[in-house]
Every structure is written in structure tokens, then in C-alpha cells.
Amino acid sequence: MHYQTEAWGSYMTTRSSTMGDPLERIERLASENAVVIFSMSTCCMCHAIKRLFCGMGVNPTVYELDEDPRGKDMEKALMRLLGSSSAVPVVFIGGKLVGAMDRVMASHINGTLVPLLKDAGALWL
Amino acid sequence: MSFTSTQLVTSRRMGIYDPFQQISMWEDTFKGDSSPNKGVSTILQVDARLDNKSEFISHESGGPSSTDQEENKPTDKVQRRLAQNREAARKSRLRKKAYVQQLETSRLKLAQLEQELQRARKQGVYTGSALDTSHVGFSGNVNSGIATFEMEYAHWVEEQQKQTFELRSALQAHVSEIELNILVELGLNHYHNLFRMKADAAKADVFYLLSGVWRTSTERFFLWIGGFRPSELLNVLLPQLEPLTDQQVLRVCNLRQSSQQAEDALSQGMEKLQQSLSQGIGAQSVNAGNYGSQMAAAMDKLEALEGFVIQADHLRQQTLQQTSRILTTHQVARGLLALGEYFHRLRALSSLWAARPREPA
């Protein structure tokens, strides 16, 4: 699991402030790694979801929205995307939205999560 | 008041009405009555109709003989039939009277119970009488959401016992797969209802659910985030289901693993929550001003508990559903029976333990 805190710095200096659509950014970040989790450092459900992936041997990329200057906007965008009052945790696999804790757990239980992870290259046999 | 059989069945569950054998007969009689009038007038209307009916019967039988001018004298056969009809009609009227009387007394009883319930709710006393002796119904802040849950859960347990019994009978009688499937769907749906009830209760008082006070003491021993562990569920279910096909064995293995991983993840999330809360409360505040913000932060953390209970129930539900996908109808039926019996025995153990003879101090 690696946290993309240093990357924020490079984003701020190299990108212009007009590139600002939070949803676009979310989608871009989501497509850059096999497993991407948007989280908040204080959120315990986020901790649970991280432990789930680590327990499976997956190495997710985590973005802590509360440690990001643009985090608030991204949080709002995620809430709209999910249609839910809580933005985090939310998981993207292979650039595609999987969902919050309930979706992730449901797909793990019904056996669709592991193939998804393998297809995205996050898991090897 | 409309005398539909469903209403009577519900009342029967509440232990108020005695089972009526005449239900189907009366149903046919009442079916034509579409008036919105209350009890008494409906009964009178029906009364009139029934009386007409019985008289009509005797009239009908006597018909041929009275209209036929040639055979003025009624034959013995006809006379006997007339007498039988009169007797049947008389018995019918008596049965109806008894039935209506029972209904009226039960209606009064129901009204009484409803009043008592209202009073009890206002006083904040939980109606835990339906649960076993080891349960302590506690009075405290008035929480109608929890009072509702307690009542609904008591019914849920009763219904589960009934379904378990029906499953056992059905399996022993080797009923068709279609019939078995109906029972299986009922059983799975019943658990679904429990999780829905618990979600409402979690909103009302999450600590109530987490404490397990709504369950018997032995069940509480196994409590994990407000209910049974999904892994425990599988351990109870699966040994009952031999033999499994190779493909089933593989899928069961995967299910065991994934549910265990999800269980562990939620457990770790809860531990993190405990740590975080403990640290937040424990931090020494030098000035009084910090106390307020400290408490506010702690309150925010507690909000997360409801989410964990919901996710834990979600996991239980998903595990049950996946099990039902892997297994045949017959296997799921046996599994549900095993589960029902398991919880029944656990509850019985609670009562036995509470009642065990102890050395005087």
C-alpha cells in the first residue's frame, strides 16, 4: 500500500489552476493504478477496506482526501458519484468504479472480486 | 371488520385466538359481503343471509313436492332429507354463534392489550416478556424504535421456530422440489427481514444492538458486531451438507476464505475505532475549553458504529445468499434447518444454564 502524498506537490506546481474538475481528477487518478482507494485518515471503515485488500495480498494506491488541498472538492464529487452521504471509502479497480465497502464485500463474497483484481494485474495466482 | 383468514392467522400468532376449524366455511359466506360497516352490522347482515340460506335449503328440498300437485303427500325420503337439513342448519347456526362470541371476546382482549402496550411504551418499559428468563427488560430513556424492535424480534424468533419445524416435516416427508423451494425462499427472506429490522434498530440505538442484550446469554457469548459471525454460520451449515460435488467444495472453500477475510477486515476497522476513540477521550486537556471539542470529536467517531453494524449484517446476508447459490435446493433446506436448530439449542442452553441448581452461598 502506498500513499500518494508526495505526488500532490508535483500536481500543484506543474498543472494550471484551470484544470480543476474534481471528477476528472478522480477518474485520472483511478486509471493510473490497478487498485485505487480514496480514503480519509480518520475513517475507520477506510481502514477496514485497506486491511481487506492487504489481507488478500493486494497493494492498493491510497489517496487520503483529508490530507489533500483539493480534497474537499473531490469528496463532494465522490458523494455525487456514489449518490451517498459518505464519500469514502471508495474503490476503483482497473480504472473502473467498484464502489464503497458494501459493494466491495459483496463482490468478494460472490467471487467476482478476485477475477477483477487478476484482470487489473493486482493479483497473481 | 373483515373476516379474512390472513388477519386471523396473524392474530393466532399473537396467541389470542384459538384455531378455528370453521374458518374456510365462514370465509365462503362472508366473501360476498363488501360493505364497509363495522362488526355488528356485518354480523347481522350475514346472519340474515345464513338464515335465508338454511331456509332456502329446506325449501328447495321441499320444492318438488310442494309444486307438484299430483304427489301431495311428501315421501319418507323427502321427509328424512328435510329433517337432516333442519338439523344441519340448526348446528350451523349454533357454530356460528359460538364463533362470533369467540371473535368478540378476542377483539376485546386485543383492545385491552393494545392499551396496555401504549401505556407501557409511554413509561419506557420494554416488553421483553416474550424472551427467555435470562433476559432483563430494562427501563430507561423512552426509545420506541427499540421497543418496536424487541417486539418484532420476539415474533421473528417464534416464526423462525415455526419455519424450522416446517422444514423438518417437509424434508422428512420428501416433498417436491417446488414445495421445498418455497420454504427455502421463506427462510432466506426471514433472515433478510431480520437484517432490515436490525438496520432500523441501529439507527435508534446502536449500542443496544452491539451489547447483545436483545439475545440470550449464550448467543451473546458468540456475539460479533451485533450478531453471529459469518464464519460461525458456515461452520454450522456446511458439515450438514455432505456430500458436496467437487465444484461445490471449491466454491465453499472460496466462500469460507472470502467471508473470513471480510470478517477480519471489519474486526480490524472496529479495533481502529476503539483505539481512536480511546485516544481521543484519554488525551489530557489542560483547559476546560478542550473538553467540548474532545467530546464533539468522540461523538463523530461514534457515528461510525452504525456503519459497522450495517456492514456486518450485510456480510451475514451476502454469506447466506452465496451459500444458497452454491447449494442445491435440498441442501439449502437442510442448511436452514441446521441453522434454525442450532440457534434454538443455543437459546435452550441459555435457559438451562439460568435455571441450573446452584450451591447455596
PDB file of N, CA and C in Angstrom, chain A residues 15-101:
ATOM      1  N   ARG A  15       0.573  21.689 -12.846  1.00  0.00           N
ATOM      2  CA  ARG A  15      -0.733  21.879 -13.511  1.00  0.00           C
ATOM      3  C   ARG A  15      -1.234  23.294 -13.319  1.00  0.00           C
ATOM      4  N   SER A  16      -1.931  23.800 -14.292  1.00  0.00           N
ATOM      5  CA  SER A  16      -2.528  25.124 -14.132  1.00  0.00           C
ATOM      6  C   SER A  16      -3.795  24.991 -13.286  1.00  0.00           C
ATOM      7  N   SER A  17      -4.206  26.117 -12.696  1.00  0.00           N
ATOM      8  CA  SER A  17      -5.375  26.050 -11.807  1.00  0.00           C
ATOM      9  C   SER A  17      -6.681  25.885 -12.585  1.00  0.00           C
ATOM     10  N   THR A  18      -6.651  26.044 -13.917  1.00  0.00           N
ATOM     11  CA  THR A  18      -7.899  25.878 -14.664  1.00  0.00           C
ATOM     12  C   THR A  18      -8.282  24.405 -14.819  1.00  0.00           C
ATOM     13  N   MET A  19      -7.256  23.515 -14.725  1.00  0.00           N
ATOM     14  CA  MET A  19      -7.582  22.098 -14.759  1.00  0.00           C
ATOM     15  C   MET A  19      -8.139  21.744 -13.395  1.00  0.00           C
ATOM     16  N   GLY A  20      -9.424  21.892 -13.219  1.00  0.00           N
ATOM     17  CA  GLY A  20      -9.903  21.790 -11.851  1.00  0.00           C
ATOM     18  C   GLY A  20     -11.062  20.855 -11.614  1.00  0.00           C
ATOM     19  N   ASP A  21     -11.575  20.210 -12.669  1.00  0.00           N
ATOM     20  CA  ASP A  21     -12.737  19.385 -12.400  1.00  0.00           C
ATOM     21  C   ASP A  21     -12.351  18.210 -11.504  1.00  0.00           C
ATOM     22  N   PRO A  22     -12.890  18.171 -10.269  1.00  0.00           N
ATOM     23  CA  PRO A  22     -12.506  17.115  -9.324  1.00  0.00           C
ATOM     24  C   PRO A  22     -12.836  15.720  -9.850  1.00  0.00           C
ATOM     25  N   LEU A  23     -13.951  15.590 -10.526  1.00  0.00           N
ATOM     26  CA  LEU A  23     -14.335  14.261 -11.028  1.00  0.00           C
ATOM     27  C   LEU A  23     -13.328  13.767 -12.069  1.00  0.00           C
ATOM     28  N   GLU A  24     -12.901  14.684 -12.932  1.00  0.00           N
ATOM     29  CA  GLU A  24     -11.888  14.320 -13.933  1.00  0.00           C
ATOM     30  C   GLU A  24     -10.633  13.832 -13.253  1.00  0.00           C
ATOM     31  N   ARG A  25     -10.248  14.570 -12.213  1.00  0.00           N
ATOM     32  CA  ARG A  25      -9.026  14.213 -11.480  1.00  0.00           C
ATOM     33  C   ARG A  25      -9.173  12.835 -10.847  1.00  0.00           C
ATOM     34  N   ILE A  26     -10.340  12.625 -10.262  1.00  0.00           N
ATOM     35  CA  ILE A  26     -10.598  11.326  -9.633  1.00  0.00           C
ATOM     36  C   ILE A  26     -10.443  10.220 -10.672  1.00  0.00           C
ATOM     37  N   GLU A  27     -11.065  10.422 -11.822  1.00  0.00           N
ATOM     38  CA  GLU A  27     -11.010   9.386 -12.855  1.00  0.00           C
ATOM     39  C   GLU A  27      -9.589   9.163 -13.349  1.00  0.00           C
ATOM     40  N   ARG A  28      -8.851  10.280 -13.456  1.00  0.00           N
ATOM     41  CA  ARG A  28      -7.479  10.144 -13.918  1.00  0.00           C
ATOM     42  C   ARG A  28      -6.640   9.377 -12.900  1.00  0.00           C
ATOM     43  N   LEU A  29      -6.771   9.776 -11.649  1.00  0.00           N
ATOM     44  CA  LEU A  29      -6.018   9.088 -10.601  1.00  0.00           C
ATOM     45  C   LEU A  29      -6.398   7.617 -10.535  1.00  0.00           C
ATOM     46  N   ALA A  30      -7.686   7.363 -10.720  1.00  0.00           N
ATOM     47  CA  ALA A  30      -8.163   5.981 -10.640  1.00  0.00           C
ATOM     48  C   ALA A  30      -7.571   5.125 -11.747  1.00  0.00           C
ATOM     49  N   SER A  31      -7.298   5.730 -12.891  1.00  0.00           N
ATOM     50  CA  SER A  31      -6.809   4.923 -14.015  1.00  0.00           C
ATOM     51  C   SER A  31      -5.308   4.695 -13.954  1.00  0.00           C
ATOM     52  N   GLU A  32      -4.634   5.379 -13.025  1.00  0.00           N
ATOM     53  CA  GLU A  32      -3.174   5.295 -13.011  1.00  0.00           C
ATOM     54  C   GLU A  32      -2.628   4.076 -12.289  1.00  0.00           C
ATOM     55  N   ASN A  33      -3.475   3.422 -11.486  1.00  0.00           N
ATOM     56  CA  ASN A  33      -3.019   2.228 -10.780  1.00  0.00           C
ATOM     57  C   ASN A  33      -4.100   1.166 -10.817  1.00  0.00           C
ATOM     58  N   ALA A  34      -3.660  -0.074 -10.580  1.00  0.00           N
ATOM     59  CA  ALA A  34      -4.602  -1.198 -10.655  1.00  0.00           C
ATOM     60  C   ALA A  34      -5.708  -1.060  -9.618  1.00  0.00           C
ATOM     61  N   VAL A  35      -5.327  -0.815  -8.357  1.00  0.00           N
ATOM     62  CA  VAL A  35      -6.315  -0.659  -7.289  1.00  0.00           C
ATOM     63  C   VAL A  35      -6.123   0.697  -6.636  1.00  0.00           C
ATOM     64  N   VAL A  36      -7.147   1.543  -6.707  1.00  0.00           N
ATOM     65  CA  VAL A  36      -7.071   2.879  -6.125  1.00  0.00           C
ATOM     66  C   VAL A  36      -8.176   3.039  -5.084  1.00  0.00           C
ATOM     67  N   ILE A  37      -7.777   3.469  -3.888  1.00  0.00           N
ATOM     68  CA  ILE A  37      -8.761   3.706  -2.822  1.00  0.00           C
ATOM     69  C   ILE A  37      -8.719   5.176  -2.439  1.00  0.00           C
ATOM     70  N   PHE A  38      -9.890   5.815  -2.474  1.00  0.00           N
ATOM     71  CA  PHE A  38      -9.992   7.171  -1.933  1.00  0.00           C
ATOM     72  C   PHE A  38     -10.464   7.028  -0.495  1.00  0.00           C
ATOM     73  N   SER A  39      -9.724   7.672   0.424  1.00  0.00           N
ATOM     74  CA  SER A  39      -9.944   7.409   1.848  1.00  0.00           C
ATOM     75  C   SER A  39      -9.805   8.701   2.636  1.00  0.00           C
ATOM     76  N   MET A  40      -9.992   8.582   3.949  1.00  0.00           N
ATOM     77  CA  MET A  40      -9.650   9.679   4.862  1.00  0.00           C
ATOM     78  C   MET A  40      -8.940   9.064   6.047  1.00  0.00           C
ATOM     79  N   SER A  41      -7.905   9.735   6.497  1.00  0.00           N
ATOM     80  CA  SER A  41      -7.040   9.129   7.512  1.00  0.00           C
ATOM     81  C   SER A  41      -7.783   8.819   8.803  1.00  0.00           C
ATOM     82  N   THR A  42      -8.857   9.583   9.085  1.00  0.00           N
ATOM     83  CA  THR A  42      -9.586   9.375  10.339  1.00  0.00           C
ATOM     84  C   THR A  42     -10.703   8.336  10.211  1.00  0.00           C
ATOM     85  N   CYS A  43     -10.955   7.871   8.970  1.00  0.00           N
ATOM     86  CA  CYS A  43     -12.114   7.000   8.743  1.00  0.00           C
ATOM     87  C   CYS A  43     -11.765   5.539   9.014  1.00  0.00           C
ATOM     88  N   CYS A  44     -12.488   4.933   9.926  1.00  0.00           N
ATOM     89  CA  CYS A  44     -12.182   3.551  10.317  1.00  0.00           C
ATOM     90  C   CYS A  44     -12.697   2.536   9.316  1.00  0.00           C
ATOM     91  N   MET A  45     -13.755   2.864   8.596  1.00  0.00           N
ATOM     92  CA  MET A  45     -14.230   1.951   7.551  1.00  0.00           C
ATOM     93  C   MET A  45     -13.200   1.899   6.430  1.00  0.00           C
ATOM     94  N   CYS A  46     -12.537   3.045   6.182  1.00  0.00           N
ATOM     95  CA  CYS A  46     -11.467   3.076   5.196  1.00  0.00           C
ATOM     96  C   CYS A  46     -10.341   2.160   5.646  1.00  0.00           C
ATOM     97  N   HIS A  47     -10.045   2.199   6.931  1.00  0.00           N
ATOM     98  CA  HIS A  47      -9.013   1.317   7.482  1.00  0.00           C
ATOM     99  C   HIS A  47      -9.391  -0.136   7.229  1.00  0.00           C
ATOM    100  N   ALA A  48     -10.666  -0.461   7.446  1.00  0.00           N
ATOM    101  CA  ALA A  48     -11.134  -1.833   7.236  1.00  0.00           C
ATOM    102  C   ALA A  48     -10.936  -2.264   5.792  1.00  0.00           C
ATOM    103  N   ILE A  49     -11.275  -1.361   4.864  1.00  0.00           N
ATOM    104  CA  ILE A  49     -11.176  -1.736   3.450  1.00  0.00           C
ATOM    105  C   ILE A  49      -9.715  -1.892   3.027  1.00  0.00           C
ATOM    106  N   LYS A  50      -8.866  -1.060   3.599  1.00  0.00           N
ATOM    107  CA  LYS A  50      -7.434  -1.210   3.307  1.00  0.00           C
ATOM    108  C   LYS A  50      -6.933  -2.551   3.810  1.00  0.00           C
ATOM    109  N   ARG A  51      -7.342  -2.919   5.045  1.00  0.00           N
ATOM    110  CA  ARG A  51      -6.930  -4.198   5.611  1.00  0.00           C
ATOM    111  C   ARG A  51      -7.437  -5.361   4.760  1.00  0.00           C
ATOM    112  N   LEU A  52      -8.623  -5.199   4.193  1.00  0.00           N
ATOM    113  CA  LEU A  52      -9.183  -6.262   3.358  1.00  0.00           C
ATOM    114  C   LEU A  52      -8.278  -6.536   2.172  1.00  0.00           C
ATOM    115  N   PHE A  53      -7.879  -5.465   1.477  1.00  0.00           N
ATOM    116  CA  PHE A  53      -7.037  -5.652   0.298  1.00  0.00           C
ATOM    117  C   PHE A  53      -5.650  -6.148   0.671  1.00  0.00           C
ATOM    118  N   CYS A  54      -5.085  -5.583   1.740  1.00  0.00           N
ATOM    119  CA  CYS A  54      -3.777  -6.044   2.158  1.00  0.00           C
ATOM    120  C   CYS A  54      -3.817  -7.509   2.545  1.00  0.00           C
ATOM    121  N   GLY A  55      -4.904  -7.905   3.222  1.00  0.00           N
ATOM    122  CA  GLY A  55      -5.056  -9.292   3.627  1.00  0.00           C
ATOM    123  C   GLY A  55      -5.117 -10.244   2.438  1.00  0.00           C
ATOM    124  N   MET A  56      -5.546  -9.720   1.290  1.00  0.00           N
ATOM    125  CA  MET A  56      -5.623 -10.553   0.097  1.00  0.00           C
ATOM    126  C   MET A  56      -4.314 -10.539  -0.677  1.00  0.00           C
ATOM    127  N   GLY A  57      -3.361  -9.742  -0.201  1.00  0.00           N
ATOM    128  CA  GLY A  57      -2.080  -9.662  -0.894  1.00  0.00           C
ATOM    129  C   GLY A  57      -2.061  -8.619  -1.996  1.00  0.00           C
ATOM    130  N   VAL A  58      -3.003  -7.700  -1.940  1.00  0.00           N
ATOM    131  CA  VAL A  58      -3.068  -6.643  -2.951  1.00  0.00           C
ATOM    132  C   VAL A  58      -2.381  -5.396  -2.407  1.00  0.00           C
ATOM    133  N   ASN A  59      -1.775  -4.625  -3.292  1.00  0.00           N
ATOM    134  CA  ASN A  59      -1.086  -3.413  -2.878  1.00  0.00           C
ATOM    135  C   ASN A  59      -1.809  -2.190  -3.438  1.00  0.00           C
ATOM    136  N   PRO A  60      -2.837  -1.685  -2.720  1.00  0.00           N
ATOM    137  CA  PRO A  60      -3.618  -0.584  -3.291  1.00  0.00           C
ATOM    138  C   PRO A  60      -2.926   0.764  -3.174  1.00  0.00           C
ATOM    139  N   THR A  61      -3.277   1.678  -4.081  1.00  0.00           N
ATOM    140  CA  THR A  61      -2.817   3.058  -4.014  1.00  0.00           C
ATOM    141  C   THR A  61      -3.874   3.853  -3.273  1.00  0.00           C
ATOM    142  N   VAL A  62      -3.461   4.519  -2.192  1.00  0.00           N
ATOM    143  CA  VAL A  62      -4.428   5.214  -1.342  1.00  0.00           C
ATOM    144  C   VAL A  62      -4.256   6.719  -1.435  1.00  0.00           C
ATOM    145  N   TYR A  63      -5.383   7.426  -1.622  1.00  0.00           N
ATOM    146  CA  TYR A  63      -5.376   8.889  -1.582  1.00  0.00           C
ATOM    147  C   TYR A  63      -6.180   9.331  -0.368  1.00  0.00           C
ATOM    148  N   GLU A  64      -5.494   9.993   0.605  1.00  0.00           N
ATOM    149  CA  GLU A  64      -6.201  10.489   1.783  1.00  0.00           C
ATOM    150  C   GLU A  64      -6.733  11.883   1.479  1.00  0.00           C
ATOM    151  N   LEU A  65      -8.038  11.988   1.326  1.00  0.00           N
ATOM    152  CA  LEU A  65      -8.633  13.260   0.902  1.00  0.00           C
ATOM    153  C   LEU A  65      -8.489  14.358   1.947  1.00  0.00           C
ATOM    154  N   ASP A  66      -8.417  13.955   3.237  1.00  0.00           N
ATOM    155  CA  ASP A  66      -8.291  14.986   4.267  1.00  0.00           C
ATOM    156  C   ASP A  66      -6.876  15.539   4.324  1.00  0.00           C
ATOM    157  N   GLU A  67      -5.946  14.916   3.622  1.00  0.00           N
ATOM    158  CA  GLU A  67      -4.575  15.434   3.604  1.00  0.00           C
ATOM    159  C   GLU A  67      -4.271  16.105   2.282  1.00  0.00           C
ATOM    160  N   ASP A  68      -5.293  16.387   1.502  1.00  0.00           N
ATOM    161  CA  ASP A  68      -5.093  16.977   0.192  1.00  0.00           C
ATOM    162  C   ASP A  68      -5.782  18.328   0.129  1.00  0.00           C
ATOM    163  N   PRO A  69      -5.098  19.346  -0.439  1.00  0.00           N
ATOM    164  CA  PRO A  69      -5.703  20.678  -0.516  1.00  0.00           C
ATOM    165  C   PRO A  69      -6.993  20.705  -1.338  1.00  0.00           C
ATOM    166  N   ARG A  70      -7.093  19.844  -2.355  1.00  0.00           N
ATOM    167  CA  ARG A  70      -8.317  19.811  -3.168  1.00  0.00           C
ATOM    168  C   ARG A  70      -9.282  18.708  -2.701  1.00  0.00           C
ATOM    169  N   GLY A  71      -8.992  18.157  -1.547  1.00  0.00           N
ATOM    170  CA  GLY A  71      -9.744  17.009  -1.061  1.00  0.00           C
ATOM    171  C   GLY A  71     -11.227  17.259  -0.909  1.00  0.00           C
ATOM    172  N   LYS A  72     -11.565  18.465  -0.432  1.00  0.00           N
ATOM    173  CA  LYS A  72     -12.974  18.788  -0.189  1.00  0.00           C
ATOM    174  C   LYS A  72     -13.804  18.663  -1.457  1.00  0.00           C
ATOM    175  N   ASP A  73     -13.250  19.216  -2.559  1.00  0.00           N
ATOM    176  CA  ASP A  73     -13.981  19.148  -3.830  1.00  0.00           C
ATOM    177  C   ASP A  73     -14.133  17.711  -4.296  1.00  0.00           C
ATOM    178  N   MET A  74     -13.051  16.966  -4.125  1.00  0.00           N
ATOM    179  CA  MET A  74     -13.101  15.560  -4.561  1.00  0.00           C
ATOM    180  C   MET A  74     -14.099  14.782  -3.720  1.00  0.00           C
ATOM    181  N   GLU A  75     -14.137  15.128  -2.428  1.00  0.00           N
ATOM    182  CA  GLU A  75     -15.098  14.471  -1.541  1.00  0.00           C
ATOM    183  C   GLU A  75     -16.516  14.699  -2.040  1.00  0.00           C
ATOM    184  N   LYS A  76     -16.809  15.957  -2.390  1.00  0.00           N
ATOM    185  CA  LYS A  76     -18.158  16.282  -2.868  1.00  0.00           C
ATOM    186  C   LYS A  76     -18.462  15.539  -4.161  1.00  0.00           C
ATOM    187  N   ALA A  77     -17.455  15.512  -5.055  1.00  0.00           N
ATOM    188  CA  ALA A  77     -17.654  14.833  -6.337  1.00  0.00           C
ATOM    189  C   ALA A  77     -17.935  13.350  -6.132  1.00  0.00           C
ATOM    190  N   LEU A  78     -17.220  12.744  -5.173  1.00  0.00           N
ATOM    191  CA  LEU A  78     -17.421  11.322  -4.898  1.00  0.00           C
ATOM    192  C   LEU A  78     -18.806  11.073  -4.323  1.00  0.00           C
ATOM    193  N   MET A  79     -19.247  11.981  -3.454  1.00  0.00           N
ATOM    194  CA  MET A  79     -20.585  11.832  -2.873  1.00  0.00           C
ATOM    195  C   MET A  79     -21.633  11.832  -3.965  1.00  0.00           C
ATOM    196  N   ARG A  80     -21.433  12.745  -4.949  1.00  0.00           N
ATOM    197  CA  ARG A  80     -22.385  12.823  -6.059  1.00  0.00           C
ATOM    198  C   ARG A  80     -22.305  11.558  -6.912  1.00  0.00           C
ATOM    199  N   LEU A  81     -21.092  11.099  -7.122  1.00  0.00           N
ATOM    200  CA  LEU A  81     -20.889   9.909  -7.955  1.00  0.00           C
ATOM    201  C   LEU A  81     -21.560   8.685  -7.341  1.00  0.00           C
ATOM    202  N   LEU A  82     -21.393   8.546  -6.028  1.00  0.00           N
ATOM    203  CA  LEU A  82     -21.938   7.370  -5.350  1.00  0.00           C
ATOM    204  C   LEU A  82     -23.408   7.547  -4.990  1.00  0.00           C
ATOM    205  N   GLY A  83     -23.866   8.795  -4.980  1.00  0.00           N
ATOM    206  CA  GLY A  83     -25.230   9.061  -4.539  1.00  0.00           C
ATOM    207  C   GLY A  83     -25.390   8.750  -3.058  1.00  0.00           C
ATOM    208  N   SER A  84     -24.303   9.011  -2.286  1.00  0.00           N
ATOM    209  CA  SER A  84     -24.346   8.661  -0.870  1.00  0.00           C
ATOM    210  C   SER A  84     -23.800   9.812  -0.040  1.00  0.00           C
ATOM    211  N   SER A  85     -24.147   9.809   1.250  1.00  0.00           N
ATOM    212  CA  SER A  85     -23.708  10.906   2.118  1.00  0.00           C
ATOM    213  C   SER A  85     -22.270  10.718   2.587  1.00  0.00           C
ATOM    214  N   SER A  86     -21.711   9.522   2.366  1.00  0.00           N
ATOM    215  CA  SER A  86     -20.309   9.357   2.737  1.00  0.00           C
ATOM    216  C   SER A  86     -19.490   9.072   1.483  1.00  0.00           C
ATOM    217  N   ALA A  87     -18.461   9.887   1.310  1.00  0.00           N
ATOM    218  CA  ALA A  87     -17.653   9.796   0.091  1.00  0.00           C
ATOM    219  C   ALA A  87     -16.656   8.651   0.141  1.00  0.00           C
ATOM    220  N   VAL A  88     -16.216   8.349   1.361  1.00  0.00           N
ATOM    221  CA  VAL A  88     -15.156   7.351   1.491  1.00  0.00           C
ATOM    222  C   VAL A  88     -15.588   6.242   2.448  1.00  0.00           C
ATOM    223  N   PRO A  89     -15.010   5.046   2.290  1.00  0.00           N
ATOM    224  CA  PRO A  89     -14.031   4.683   1.274  1.00  0.00           C
ATOM    225  C   PRO A  89     -14.690   4.370  -0.064  1.00  0.00           C
ATOM    226  N   VAL A  90     -13.956   4.610  -1.150  1.00  0.00           N
ATOM    227  CA  VAL A  90     -14.442   4.207  -2.466  1.00  0.00           C
ATOM    228  C   VAL A  90     -13.283   3.605  -3.248  1.00  0.00           C
ATOM    229  N   VAL A  91     -13.591   2.505  -3.946  1.00  0.00           N
ATOM    230  CA  VAL A  91     -12.543   1.710  -4.580  1.00  0.00           C
ATOM    231  C   VAL A  91     -12.710   1.697  -6.099  1.00  0.00           C
ATOM    232  N   PHE A  92     -11.582   1.898  -6.796  1.00  0.00           N
ATOM    233  CA  PHE A  92     -11.547   1.736  -8.253  1.00  0.00           C
ATOM    234  C   PHE A  92     -10.587   0.607  -8.582  1.00  0.00           C
ATOM    235  N   ILE A  93     -11.009  -0.279  -9.457  1.00  0.00           N
ATOM    236  CA  ILE A  93     -10.102  -1.361  -9.887  1.00  0.00           C
ATOM    237  C   ILE A  93      -9.999  -1.323 -11.402  1.00  0.00           C
ATOM    238  N   GLY A  94      -8.763  -1.272 -11.891  1.00  0.00           N
ATOM    239  CA  GLY A  94      -8.545  -1.194 -13.329  1.00  0.00           C
ATOM    240  C   GLY A  94      -9.186   0.049 -13.914  1.00  0.00           C
ATOM    241  N   GLY A  95      -9.208   1.127 -13.136  1.00  0.00           N
ATOM    242  CA  GLY A  95      -9.777   2.387 -13.598  1.00  0.00           C
ATOM    243  C   GLY A  95     -11.282   2.464 -13.509  1.00  0.00           C
ATOM    244  N   LYS A  96     -11.927   1.333 -13.183  1.00  0.00           N
ATOM    245  CA  LYS A  96     -13.393   1.351 -13.133  1.00  0.00           C
ATOM    246  C   LYS A  96     -13.873   1.393 -11.678  1.00  0.00           C
ATOM    247  N   LEU A  97     -14.987   2.092 -11.500  1.00  0.00           N
ATOM    248  CA  LEU A  97     -15.547   2.227 -10.157  1.00  0.00           C
ATOM    249  C   LEU A  97     -16.136   0.904  -9.678  1.00  0.00           C
ATOM    250  N   VAL A  98     -15.707   0.454  -8.512  1.00  0.00           N
ATOM    251  CA  VAL A  98     -16.306  -0.741  -7.899  1.00  0.00           C
ATOM    252  C   VAL A  98     -17.352  -0.307  -6.880  1.00  0.00           C
ATOM    253  N   GLY A  99     -16.966   0.635  -6.024  1.00  0.00           N
ATOM    254  CA  GLY A  99     -17.947   1.170  -5.080  1.00  0.00           C
ATOM    255  C   GLY A  99     -17.406   1.279  -3.669  1.00  0.00           C
ATOM    256  N   ALA A 100     -18.331   1.398  -2.729  1.00  0.00           N
ATOM    257  CA  ALA A 100     -17.982   1.558  -1.316  1.00  0.00           C
ATOM    258  C   ALA A 100     -17.838   0.182  -0.665  1.00  0.00           C
ATOM    259  N   MET A 101     -17.735   0.159   0.652  1.00  0.00           N
ATOM    260  CA  MET A 101     -17.474  -1.088   1.383  1.00  0.00           C
ATOM    261  C   MET A 101     -18.483  -2.180   1.051  1.00  0.00           C
TER     262      MET A 101
END
